[in-house]
Amino acid sequence: QSKRNTARVVGEAKPRAWEEFGETMEQDFRMASRKFCHQLFARVTLVQSLESKLLGNRTNQ
């Protein structure tokens, strides 16, 4: 019974959440695009920084 209720609630919530997400993305496409690019750039920069530190540590050993 509990599993069924949980499955029902989740089943109802998922489409609603995706619909709200889609509406938000449509309303704020430019900002979302900038935010995505900014986050991507930050992650790439972080990875490059970590790689250079790790590789630098290897060459110094």
Short mmCIF file of C-alpha atoms in Angstrom, two decimals:
data_model
loop_
_atom_site.label_atom_id
_atom_site.label_comp_id
_atom_site.label_asym_id
_atom_site.label_seq_id
_atom_site.Cartn_x
_atom_site.Cartn_y
_atom_site.Cartn_z
CA GLN A 1 0.00 0.00 0.00
CA SER A 2 2.73 2.44 1.00
CA LYS A 3 4.78 1.66 -2.11
CA ARG A 4 1.75 2.24 -4.32
CA ASN A 5 1.03 5.59 -2.70
CA THR A 6 4.65 6.63 -3.06
CA ALA A 7 4.71 5.54 -6.70
CA ARG A 8 1.49 7.46 -7.36
CA VAL A 9 2.77 10.63 -5.72
CA VAL A 10 6.09 10.44 -7.57
CA GLY A 11 4.28 9.66 -10.81
CA GLU A 12 2.17 12.79 -10.40
CA ALA A 13 5.07 14.99 -9.32
CA LYS A 14 7.51 14.13 -12.11
CA PRO A 15 5.47 15.45 -15.06
CA ARG A 16 4.56 18.57 -13.11
CA ALA A 17 8.21 19.20 -12.22
CA TRP A 18 9.32 18.72 -15.82
CA GLU A 19 6.56 21.01 -17.06
CA GLU A 20 7.59 23.73 -14.61
CA PHE A 21 11.22 23.25 -15.60
CA GLY A 22 10.35 23.56 -19.29
CA GLU A 23 8.31 26.71 -18.69
CA THR A 24 11.15 28.26 -16.72
CA MET A 25 13.63 27.40 -19.44
CA GLU A 26 11.39 28.92 -22.11
CA GLN A 27 10.83 32.10 -20.10
CA ASP A 28 14.47 32.58 -19.29
CA PHE A 29 16.28 30.96 -22.21
CA ARG A 30 19.00 33.56 -22.51
CA MET A 31 19.83 33.57 -18.82
CA ALA A 32 19.74 29.78 -18.70
CA SER A 33 22.08 29.60 -21.67
CA ARG A 34 24.50 32.03 -20.04
CA LYS A 35 24.30 30.18 -16.75
CA PHE A 36 24.96 26.85 -18.45
CA CYS A 37 27.95 28.25 -20.34
CA HIS A 38 29.30 29.91 -17.19
CA GLN A 39 28.99 26.69 -15.19
CA LEU A 40 30.56 24.67 -17.99
CA PHE A 41 33.47 27.10 -18.25
CA ALA A 42 33.94 27.01 -14.47
CA ARG A 43 34.00 23.21 -14.45
CA VAL A 44 36.43 23.00 -17.35
CA THR A 45 38.67 25.55 -15.66
CA LEU A 46 38.53 23.61 -12.40
CA VAL A 47 39.38 20.33 -14.14
CA GLN A 48 42.27 21.94 -15.99
CA SER A 49 43.54 23.44 -12.74
CA LEU A 50 43.36 20.11 -10.95
CA GLU A 51 45.03 18.31 -13.85
CA SER A 52 47.89 20.79 -13.94
CA LYS A 53 48.36 20.46 -10.17
CA LEU A 54 48.34 16.67 -10.38
CA LEU A 55 50.68 16.58 -13.35
CA GLY A 56 52.90 19.19 -11.73
CA ASN A 57 53.12 17.05 -8.60
CA ARG A 58 54.10 14.03 -10.68
CA THR A 59 56.93 15.85 -12.41
CA ASN A 60 58.22 17.27 -9.12
CA GLN A 61 58.46 13.87 -7.43
#
